[in-house]
Amino acid sequence: QVQLQESGPGLVKPSETLSLTCSVSGGSISGYFWTWIRQPPGKRLEWIGFIYYTGSTDYNPSLKSRVTISVDTSKNQFSLKLSSVTAADTAVYYCARLGFCSNGACLADYWGQGTLVTVSS
Amino acid sequence: EIVLTQSPGTLSLSPGERGTLSCRASQSLNNNFLAWYQQKPGQAPRLLIYGASSRATGIPDRFSGSGSGTDFTLTISRLEPEDLAVYYCQQYVTSPRTFGQGTKLEIK
């Protein structure tokens, strides 16, 4: 059974960089796309971006200038960095595997439990 | 960016009833690349439906999806108390992948 676990600071100061890591267990990170999705309190889910295990990425244009997603296959982990954060970046951040594929497109099948990151001084 | 609009915002039904949730896209979704997720309180979302009408692995046949183009529907027949959740539609035709604002299903 594949399991994902987000880790990182729960509190980040405005203008600083949010950094989260997703550790994957029970399966290999190789061969799959991996994604970050966030959910501000009381709001809809927002797709941040995804990364292929080879390192290819695609980001939400609304966040692209501030986002970096990277992968470390040796550690079976992938990471998210979001720079210059503001209160609007306060959200539950989820990592997920895009492992359910049909007709050439993949959807999230395994998710982490989510981690709340609050941006506040 | 494709905008998804879900209705109603909240749906309150009794066990055994049928629930109908709607998702409308701002432009036509090629290949019906529309998915439905269920998010129970305090949990991560779970994939229910992909390709507008195909059930994901392990999803009961009480859940069914339909629609094409810009108008899609999730139907939950014979509601059970455990179906209490927020249901989101998501398009995966183009980047950025976008979600609807959700329909909250309340069980009376």
XYZ file of N, CA and C in Angstrom:
687
model
N 0.834 -1.191 0.000
C 0.000 0.000 0.000
C 0.878 1.254 0.000
N 0.712 2.060 -1.016
C 1.484 3.290 -1.120
C 1.006 4.297 -0.071
N 1.947 4.921 0.593
C 1.617 5.949 1.578
C 2.466 7.185 1.316
N 1.846 8.354 1.489
C 2.543 9.624 1.325
C 2.423 10.419 2.618
N 3.485 11.105 2.973
C 3.505 11.889 4.200
C 4.179 13.233 3.948
N 3.406 14.296 4.160
C 3.973 15.639 4.038
C 4.715 16.017 5.331
N 5.780 16.774 5.188
C 6.494 17.281 6.359
C 7.048 18.665 6.053
N 7.150 19.458 7.106
C 7.675 20.810 6.958
C 7.082 21.719 8.007
N 7.574 22.949 8.070
C 7.086 23.900 9.084
C 5.603 24.198 8.921
N 4.901 24.307 10.043
C 3.490 24.643 10.011
C 3.248 26.144 10.043
N 4.299 26.905 10.299
C 4.186 28.356 10.370
C 5.335 28.991 9.594
N 4.981 29.869 8.684
C 5.978 30.560 7.862
C 5.692 32.052 7.908
N 6.730 32.840 7.986
C 6.543 34.295 8.054
C 6.316 34.875 6.650
N 5.541 35.940 6.576
C 5.327 36.610 5.280
C 6.654 36.983 4.642
N 6.703 36.844 3.337
C 7.849 37.128 2.467
C 8.895 36.016 2.471
N 8.755 35.029 3.345
C 9.716 33.929 3.377
C 9.295 32.803 2.419
N 10.072 31.728 2.432
C 9.814 30.610 1.526
C 9.221 29.429 2.277
N 8.112 28.949 1.773
C 7.460 27.744 2.302
C 8.144 26.532 1.696
N 8.542 25.584 2.531
C 9.203 24.371 2.036
C 8.547 23.140 2.629
N 8.091 22.256 1.776
C 7.480 21.005 2.203
C 8.104 19.838 1.454
N 8.142 18.699 2.128
C 8.632 17.470 1.523
C 7.561 16.406 1.633
N 7.447 15.603 0.608
C 6.521 14.479 0.599
C 7.335 13.195 0.517
N 7.236 12.380 1.540
C 7.954 11.101 1.572
C 7.022 9.986 1.148
N 7.491 9.191 0.203
C 6.687 8.113 -0.356
C 7.186 6.780 0.172
N 6.279 5.961 0.694
C 6.639 4.625 1.165
C 5.687 3.605 0.578
N 6.123 2.347 0.537
C 5.272 1.291 0.004
C 5.274 1.202 -1.506
N 6.105 1.984 -2.151
C 6.188 1.961 -3.600
C 7.280 2.898 -4.066
N 7.680 2.756 -5.311
C 8.746 3.594 -5.838
C 8.215 4.886 -6.436
N 9.008 5.929 -6.311
C 8.644 7.203 -6.909
C 8.867 7.167 -8.425
N 9.664 6.233 -8.860
C 9.961 6.126 -10.287
C 8.756 5.651 -11.077
N 8.622 6.213 -12.291
C 7.554 5.769 -13.179
C 6.259 6.541 -13.055
N 6.208 7.496 -12.160
C 4.957 8.209 -11.918
C 5.135 9.731 -11.943
N 3.987 10.411 -12.140
C 3.887 11.844 -11.900
C 3.453 12.037 -10.453
N 3.919 13.136 -9.860
C 3.603 13.466 -8.474
C 3.174 14.920 -8.416
N 2.216 15.217 -7.527
C 1.612 16.539 -7.571
C 1.446 17.155 -6.181
N 1.360 18.467 -6.161
C 1.007 19.224 -4.965
C -0.304 19.958 -5.231
N -1.203 19.865 -4.275
C -2.504 20.535 -4.325
C -2.722 21.194 -2.970
N -3.326 22.366 -2.966
C -3.575 23.025 -1.689
C -5.033 23.425 -1.551
N -5.433 23.687 -0.320
C -6.817 24.048 -0.034
C -6.842 25.106 1.053
N -7.006 26.366 0.661
C -7.148 27.420 1.685
C -8.386 27.145 2.534
N -8.391 27.604 3.775
C -9.536 27.331 4.667
C -10.867 27.735 4.036
N -11.784 26.784 3.946
C -13.116 27.056 3.432
C -13.213 27.296 1.934
N -12.115 27.041 1.229
C -12.119 27.315 -0.217
C -11.911 26.046 -1.032
N -11.955 26.204 -2.341
C -11.801 25.046 -3.215
C -10.350 24.596 -3.307
N -10.186 23.375 -3.775
C -8.862 22.839 -4.018
C -8.180 23.607 -5.148
N -6.880 23.779 -5.017
C -6.099 24.486 -6.036
C -4.893 23.642 -6.419
N -4.788 23.361 -7.720
C -3.659 22.583 -8.223
C -2.427 23.482 -8.299
N -1.325 23.044 -7.672
C -0.098 23.842 -7.657
C 0.814 23.465 -8.819
N 0.959 22.152 -9.036
C 1.821 21.702 -10.119
C 2.155 20.231 -9.959
N 2.872 19.686 -10.951
C 3.292 18.296 -10.813
C 4.693 18.089 -11.376
N 5.279 16.986 -11.028
C 6.607 16.638 -11.478
C 6.628 15.164 -11.874
N 7.314 14.858 -12.962
C 7.559 13.474 -13.348
C 8.804 13.012 -12.618
N 8.962 11.735 -12.426
C 10.111 11.256 -11.645
C 11.441 11.602 -12.297
N 11.395 11.918 -13.582
C 12.626 12.317 -14.295
C 12.982 13.774 -14.033
N 12.028 14.536 -13.456
C 12.287 15.932 -13.153
C 11.507 16.932 -13.974
N 10.798 16.482 -14.995
C 9.968 17.395 -15.790
C 8.827 17.933 -14.942
N 8.539 19.221 -15.109
C 7.519 19.848 -14.267
C 6.475 20.620 -15.077
N 5.357 20.874 -14.433
C 4.318 21.750 -14.975
C 3.702 22.461 -13.776
N 3.596 23.798 -13.866
C 3.120 24.576 -12.731
C 1.863 25.360 -13.099
N 1.060 25.649 -12.091
C -0.071 26.544 -12.260
C 0.474 27.942 -12.609
N 0.031 28.507 -13.730
C 0.560 29.829 -14.129
C 0.399 30.890 -13.054
N -0.634 30.770 -12.243
C -0.862 31.778 -11.207
C 0.194 31.735 -10.115
N 0.934 30.641 -10.030
C 1.961 30.471 -8.989
C 3.349 30.279 -9.575
N 3.428 30.169 -10.887
C 4.646 29.723 -11.553
C 5.891 30.512 -11.172
N 5.744 31.821 -10.982
C 6.913 32.646 -10.684
C 7.465 32.387 -9.286
N 6.686 31.711 -8.445
C 7.108 31.516 -7.052
C 7.326 30.048 -6.677
N 6.972 29.120 -7.568
C 6.954 27.700 -7.229
C 8.130 26.935 -7.830
N 8.671 26.026 -7.019
C 9.622 25.041 -7.524
C 9.259 23.695 -6.927
N 9.062 22.698 -7.785
C 8.843 21.328 -7.335
C 10.037 20.506 -7.811
N 10.601 19.731 -6.915
C 11.773 18.913 -7.245
C 11.562 17.495 -6.743
N 12.376 16.579 -7.255
C 12.259 15.174 -6.883
C 13.629 14.621 -6.522
N 13.657 13.744 -5.545
C 14.885 13.037 -5.140
C 14.563 11.552 -5.147
N 14.884 10.892 -6.246
C 14.535 9.476 -6.374
C 15.323 8.617 -5.384
N 16.503 9.050 -4.999
C 17.308 8.250 -4.069
C 16.665 8.194 -2.687
N 15.915 9.231 -2.354
C 15.241 9.279 -1.059
C 13.752 8.950 -1.168
N 13.293 8.715 -2.394
C 11.858 8.474 -2.630
C 11.008 9.628 -2.094
N 11.445 10.833 -2.417
C 10.772 12.036 -1.945
C 10.619 13.046 -3.078
N 9.647 13.927 -2.940
C 9.594 15.104 -3.783
C 9.222 16.292 -2.908
N 9.537 17.480 -3.390
C 9.447 18.655 -2.524
C 8.774 19.824 -3.219
N 8.288 20.739 -2.389
C 7.650 21.964 -2.854
C 8.318 23.153 -2.193
N 8.647 24.149 -2.985
C 9.097 25.430 -2.441
C 8.235 26.527 -3.044
N 7.709 27.378 -2.175
C 6.885 28.504 -2.596
C 7.468 29.761 -1.946
N 7.952 30.655 -2.772
C 8.657 31.828 -2.249
C 7.730 33.019 -2.048
N 8.215 33.994 -1.315
C 7.512 35.271 -1.101
C 6.066 35.063 -0.670
N 5.872 34.245 0.337
C 4.513 33.887 0.747
C 3.805 35.057 1.431
N 2.485 35.038 1.306
C 1.619 35.985 1.999
C 0.537 35.189 2.716
N -0.344 35.908 3.419
C -1.432 35.244 4.138
C -2.317 34.441 3.184
N -2.380 34.853 1.936
C -3.193 34.133 0.946
C -2.663 32.738 0.649
N -1.446 32.453 1.065
C -0.870 31.119 0.854
C -1.146 30.194 2.034
N -1.836 30.677 3.043
C -2.252 29.818 4.157
C -3.227 28.775 3.632
N -2.917 27.504 3.866
C -3.729 26.431 3.291
C -3.293 25.088 3.861
N -4.131 24.086 3.640
C -3.700 22.702 3.821
C -3.053 22.279 2.512
N -1.833 21.803 2.598
C -1.085 21.378 1.421
C -1.078 19.848 1.361
N -1.512 19.325 0.220
C -1.530 17.886 -0.013
C -0.503 17.510 -1.078
N 0.154 16.384 -0.853
C 0.913 15.775 -1.945
C 0.147 14.529 -2.388
N 0.306 14.159 -3.628
C -0.439 13.028 -4.163
C 0.305 12.408 -5.340
N -0.010 11.150 -5.599
C 0.527 10.452 -6.774
C -0.504 10.494 -7.889
N -0.058 10.851 -9.074
C -0.931 10.797 -10.249
C -0.761 9.413 -10.859
N -1.410 8.440 -10.217
C -1.189 7.062 -10.615
C -2.351 6.385 -11.282
N -3.493 7.084 -11.347
C -4.664 6.483 -11.994
C -4.740 7.062 -13.395
N -4.328 6.278 -14.381
C -4.184 6.799 -15.742
C -5.174 6.151 -16.689
N -5.803 6.980 -17.517
C -6.749 6.510 -18.512
C -6.730 7.495 -19.671
N -6.738 6.964 -20.899
C -6.748 7.821 -22.092
C -5.614 8.839 -22.103
N -4.483 8.455 -21.570
C -3.316 9.325 -21.628
C -3.255 10.403 -20.581
N -4.190 10.416 -19.648
C -4.179 11.418 -18.573
C -4.228 10.696 -17.235
N -3.590 11.306 -16.250
C -3.489 10.658 -14.945
C -4.117 11.506 -13.844
N -4.720 10.826 -12.894
C -5.384 11.483 -11.772
C -4.789 10.992 -10.460
N -5.065 11.749 -9.395
C -4.503 11.411 -8.101
C -5.197 10.201 -7.498
N -4.415 9.159 -7.182
C -5.005 7.980 -6.561
C -4.581 7.816 -5.099
N -3.371 8.187 -4.770
C -2.926 8.154 -3.383
C -2.572 9.567 -2.943
N -3.035 9.917 -1.741
C -2.821 11.263 -1.198
C -2.156 11.185 0.170
N -1.428 12.234 0.502
C -1.011 12.406 1.874
C -2.190 12.898 2.703
N -2.003 12.943 4.001
C -3.085 13.372 4.887
C -3.282 14.881 4.858
N -2.295 15.600 4.319
C -2.372 17.050 4.261
C -1.707 17.683 5.473
N -1.106 18.839 5.254
C -0.480 19.564 6.350
C -0.868 21.037 6.257
N -1.293 21.593 7.378
C -1.695 22.990 7.412
C -0.465 23.877 7.539
N -0.328 24.793 6.613
C 0.728 25.794 6.677
C 0.080 27.160 6.837
N 0.447 27.833 7.899
C -0.084 29.162 8.185
C 0.999 30.201 7.929
N 0.644 31.243 7.206
C 1.580 32.338 6.958
C 1.199 33.487 7.877
N 2.075 33.757 8.807
C 1.800 34.810 9.797
C 3.095 35.230 10.467
N 3.144 36.465 10.850
C 4.322 36.956 11.557
C 4.190 36.711 13.058
N -7.860 29.627 -18.558
C -8.170 28.690 -17.483
C -9.642 28.302 -17.526
N -9.912 27.018 -17.410
C -11.301 26.539 -17.414
C -11.878 26.691 -16.016
N -13.014 27.352 -15.939
C -13.708 27.556 -14.667
C -14.824 26.528 -14.541
N -14.870 25.868 -13.391
C -15.922 24.894 -13.107
C -16.852 25.460 -12.040
N -18.144 25.396 -12.310
C -19.139 25.904 -11.372
C -20.057 24.767 -10.951
N -20.107 24.505 -9.657
C -20.908 23.411 -9.135
C -22.189 23.940 -8.496
N -23.234 23.129 -8.593
C -24.496 23.459 -7.930
C -25.192 22.172 -7.499
N -25.983 22.241 -6.420
C -26.097 23.398 -5.528
C -24.880 23.515 -4.616
N -24.814 24.554 -3.829
C -23.733 24.707 -2.883
C -23.841 23.701 -1.753
N -25.064 23.493 -1.302
C -25.340 22.531 -0.237
C -26.562 21.724 -0.615
N -26.515 20.440 -0.319
C -27.621 19.529 -0.606
C -27.912 18.746 0.666
N -29.151 18.844 1.136
C -29.544 18.163 2.366
C -30.601 17.109 2.038
N -30.252 15.851 2.262
C -31.132 14.747 1.883
C -31.160 13.697 2.986
N -32.139 12.838 2.911
C -32.293 11.766 3.898
C -31.680 10.473 3.372
N -31.281 9.589 4.274
C -30.774 8.281 3.844
C -31.785 7.589 2.930
N -31.284 6.942 1.894
C -32.144 6.249 0.952
C -32.572 7.095 -0.230
N -32.439 8.425 -0.098
C -32.812 9.305 -1.207
C -31.712 9.327 -2.260
N -32.024 10.012 -3.343
C -31.111 10.134 -4.483
C -30.582 11.562 -4.528
N -29.276 11.700 -4.700
C -28.668 13.020 -4.774
C -28.137 13.294 -6.168
N -28.384 14.489 -6.673
C -27.904 14.870 -7.996
C -27.087 16.148 -7.881
N -25.812 16.051 -8.253
C -24.877 17.162 -8.157
C -24.446 17.559 -9.554
N -24.341 18.859 -9.777
C -24.053 19.369 -11.110
C -22.711 20.082 -11.167
N -22.065 19.998 -12.315
C -20.799 20.680 -12.563
C -20.841 21.213 -13.993
N -20.658 22.507 -14.135
C -20.674 23.129 -15.461
C -19.321 23.759 -15.747
N -18.784 23.478 -16.938
C -17.475 23.998 -17.336
C -17.626 25.223 -18.238
N -16.657 26.136 -18.139
C -16.715 27.361 -18.925
C -16.403 27.125 -20.402
N -15.852 25.970 -20.725
C -15.656 25.560 -22.118
C -15.726 24.045 -22.202
N -15.951 23.559 -23.389
C -16.141 22.133 -23.585
C -14.894 21.334 -23.190
N -15.117 20.211 -22.510
C -14.010 19.367 -22.050
C -13.807 18.225 -23.043
N -12.700 18.304 -23.786
C -12.386 17.241 -24.737
C -12.188 15.921 -24.020
N -12.609 14.856 -24.683
C -12.466 13.505 -24.121
C -13.201 13.341 -22.788
N -14.075 14.303 -22.484
C -14.798 14.241 -21.199
C -13.844 14.036 -20.030
N -12.744 14.789 -20.058
C -11.764 14.686 -18.981
C -12.268 15.443 -17.754
N -13.250 14.826 -17.089
C -13.873 15.405 -15.909
C -13.910 14.338 -14.831
N -13.421 14.685 -13.649
C -13.385 13.747 -12.542
C -14.198 14.289 -11.365
N -14.641 13.370 -10.542
C -15.335 13.731 -9.301
C -14.559 13.152 -8.114
N -14.408 13.976 -7.082
C -13.752 13.553 -5.859
C -14.707 13.731 -4.680
N -14.535 12.876 -3.700
C -15.276 12.966 -2.443
C -14.289 13.333 -1.333
N -14.615 14.362 -0.549
C -13.752 14.732 0.561
C -14.561 14.713 1.858
N -14.302 13.722 2.672
C -14.963 13.634 3.973
C -14.246 14.547 4.964
N -14.948 14.960 6.016
C -14.351 15.906 6.979
C -13.009 15.428 7.513
N -12.019 16.287 7.424
C -10.702 15.982 7.955
C -9.889 15.001 7.138
N -10.348 14.651 5.940
C -9.641 13.674 5.110
C -9.215 14.291 3.784
N -8.288 13.617 3.138
C -7.907 14.002 1.790
C -9.004 13.574 0.807
N -9.069 14.210 -0.335
C -10.058 13.790 -1.340
C -9.810 12.361 -1.823
N -10.885 11.730 -2.299
C -10.808 10.385 -2.867
C -11.440 10.406 -4.246
N -10.758 9.823 -5.215
C -11.273 9.781 -6.579
C -12.473 8.852 -6.679
N -13.579 9.378 -7.194
C -14.795 8.587 -7.390
C -14.994 8.202 -8.859
N -14.957 9.219 -9.712
C -15.327 9.095 -11.127
C -14.256 9.745 -11.990
N -13.913 9.105 -13.089
C -13.005 9.697 -14.070
C -13.620 9.553 -15.448
N -13.141 10.367 -16.390
C -13.702 10.306 -17.727
C -15.200 10.568 -17.743
N -15.653 11.353 -16.797
C -17.051 11.781 -16.641
C -17.987 10.685 -16.140
N -17.705 9.414 -16.483
C -18.700 8.384 -16.181
C -18.134 7.053 -15.701
N -16.830 6.935 -15.595
C -16.230 5.663 -15.171
C -15.908 5.704 -13.679
N -16.335 4.655 -12.977
C -16.049 4.598 -11.541
C -14.603 4.158 -11.304
N -13.975 4.813 -10.345
C -12.615 4.420 -9.960
C -12.679 3.106 -9.182
N -11.525 2.521 -8.978
C -11.423 1.232 -8.302
C -12.046 1.284 -6.907
N -12.929 0.320 -6.639
C -13.491 0.184 -5.304
C -14.660 1.106 -4.992
N -15.097 1.876 -5.953
C -16.206 2.804 -5.717
C -17.540 2.076 -5.934
N -18.434 2.167 -4.950
C -19.728 1.461 -5.076
C -20.537 1.952 -6.275
N -21.383 1.055 -6.799
C -22.165 1.429 -7.986
C -23.314 2.384 -7.653
N -23.428 2.772 -6.380
C -24.379 3.828 -6.031
C -23.950 5.176 -6.616
N -22.669 5.281 -6.912
C -22.118 6.509 -7.485
C -22.038 6.361 -9.003
N -22.610 7.319 -9.710
C -22.524 7.288 -11.158
C -22.338 8.697 -11.698
N -21.618 8.790 -12.789
C -21.371 10.073 -13.429
C -21.898 10.069 -14.846
N -22.294 11.245 -15.295
C -22.800 11.373 -16.660
C -22.505 12.771 -17.176
N -22.776 12.957 -18.462
C -22.603 14.270 -19.053
C -21.506 14.293 -20.093
N -21.447 15.406 -20.803
C -20.419 15.612 -21.819
C -20.358 17.081 -22.176
N -19.291 17.470 -22.857
C -19.180 18.869 -23.270
C -18.925 19.785 -22.096
N -19.946 20.515 -21.676
C -19.797 21.456 -20.573
C -20.643 21.116 -19.355
N -21.538 20.167 -19.467
C -22.460 19.860 -18.366
C -22.324 18.418 -17.891
N -22.049 18.281 -16.598
C -21.782 16.976 -16.013
C -22.566 16.809 -14.715
N -22.855 15.548 -14.403
C -23.658 15.246 -13.220
C -23.077 14.060 -12.468
N -23.058 14.185 -11.155
C -22.748 13.062 -10.270
C -24.048 12.691 -9.574
N -24.425 11.442 -9.670
C -25.626 10.962 -9.018
C -25.262 9.946 -7.956
N -25.820 10.139 -6.783
C -25.629 9.188 -5.690
C -26.998 8.621 -5.354
N -27.189 7.375 -5.689
C -28.483 6.762 -5.409
C -28.430 6.136 -4.025
N -29.556 6.010 -3.401
C -29.649 5.322 -2.101
C -28.596 5.865 -1.122
N -28.751 7.144 -0.783
C -27.790 7.797 0.099
C -27.624 7.056 1.418
N -26.384 7.025 1.873
C -26.061 6.441 3.169
C -25.423 7.525 4.053
N -25.524 7.385 5.363
C -24.946 8.398 6.264
C -23.461 8.660 5.985
N -22.740 7.630 5.549
C -21.306 7.775 5.296
C -21.002 8.636 4.076
N -22.030 8.986 3.300
C -21.819 9.823 2.111
C -21.698 11.296 2.458
N -21.830 11.625 3.746
C -21.625 12.999 4.205
C -20.229 13.448 3.794
N -20.157 14.493 2.963
C -18.864 14.914 2.413
C -19.069 16.141 1.536
N -17.948 16.703 1.092
C -17.974 17.710 0.044
C -17.501 17.029 -1.238
N -18.213 17.264 -2.318
C -17.904 16.638 -3.598
C -17.393 17.708 -4.559
N -16.242 17.413 -5.155
C -15.617 18.350 -6.084
C -15.516 17.730 -7.477
N -15.756 18.538 -8.486
C -15.420 18.114 -9.843
C -14.078 18.744 -10.215
N -13.366 18.106 -11.120
C -12.071 18.587 -11.575
C -11.939 18.298 -13.062
N -11.434 19.294 -13.801
C -11.145 19.043 -15.210
C -9.653 18.802 -15.361
N -9.326 17.839 -16.241
C -7.919 17.561 -16.470
C -7.607 17.548 -17.974
N -8.348 18.403 -18.670
C -8.115 18.591 -20.105
C -6.896 19.463 -20.345
N -6.842 20.559 -19.633
C -5.778 21.535 -19.843
C -5.150 21.937 -18.524
N -3.936 22.488 -18.660
C -3.258 23.045 -17.509
C -3.580 24.535 -17.428
N -3.903 25.062 -16.250
C -3.909 24.366 -14.975
C -5.167 23.533 -14.763
N -4.982 22.395 -14.158
C -6.132 21.587 -13.773
C -6.903 22.381 -12.720
N -8.194 22.470 -12.883
C -9.002 23.285 -11.981
C -10.110 22.459 -11.352
N -10.555 22.933 -10.190
C -11.612 22.287 -9.434
C -12.814 23.208 -9.333
N -13.988 22.591 -9.166
C -15.153 23.368 -8.817
C -15.084 23.782 -7.359
N -16.039 24.592 -6.937
C -16.017 25.092 -5.568
C -16.592 24.103 -4.568
N -17.168 22.997 -5.085
C -17.653 21.950 -4.196
C -19.143 22.026 -3.908
N -19.732 20.854 -3.681
C -21.108 20.735 -3.179
C -21.042 19.976 -1.869
N -21.568 20.583 -0.824
C -21.592 19.943 0.485
C -22.858 19.108 0.610
N -22.689 17.824 0.835
C -23.827 16.922 0.984
C -24.067 16.672 2.475
N -25.237 17.084 2.925
C -25.629 16.863 4.311
C -26.654 15.741 4.361
N -26.526 14.894 5.335
C -27.472 13.790 5.511
C -28.384 14.129 6.691
N -29.678 14.179 6.425
C -30.630 14.542 7.489
C -30.735 13.461 8.552
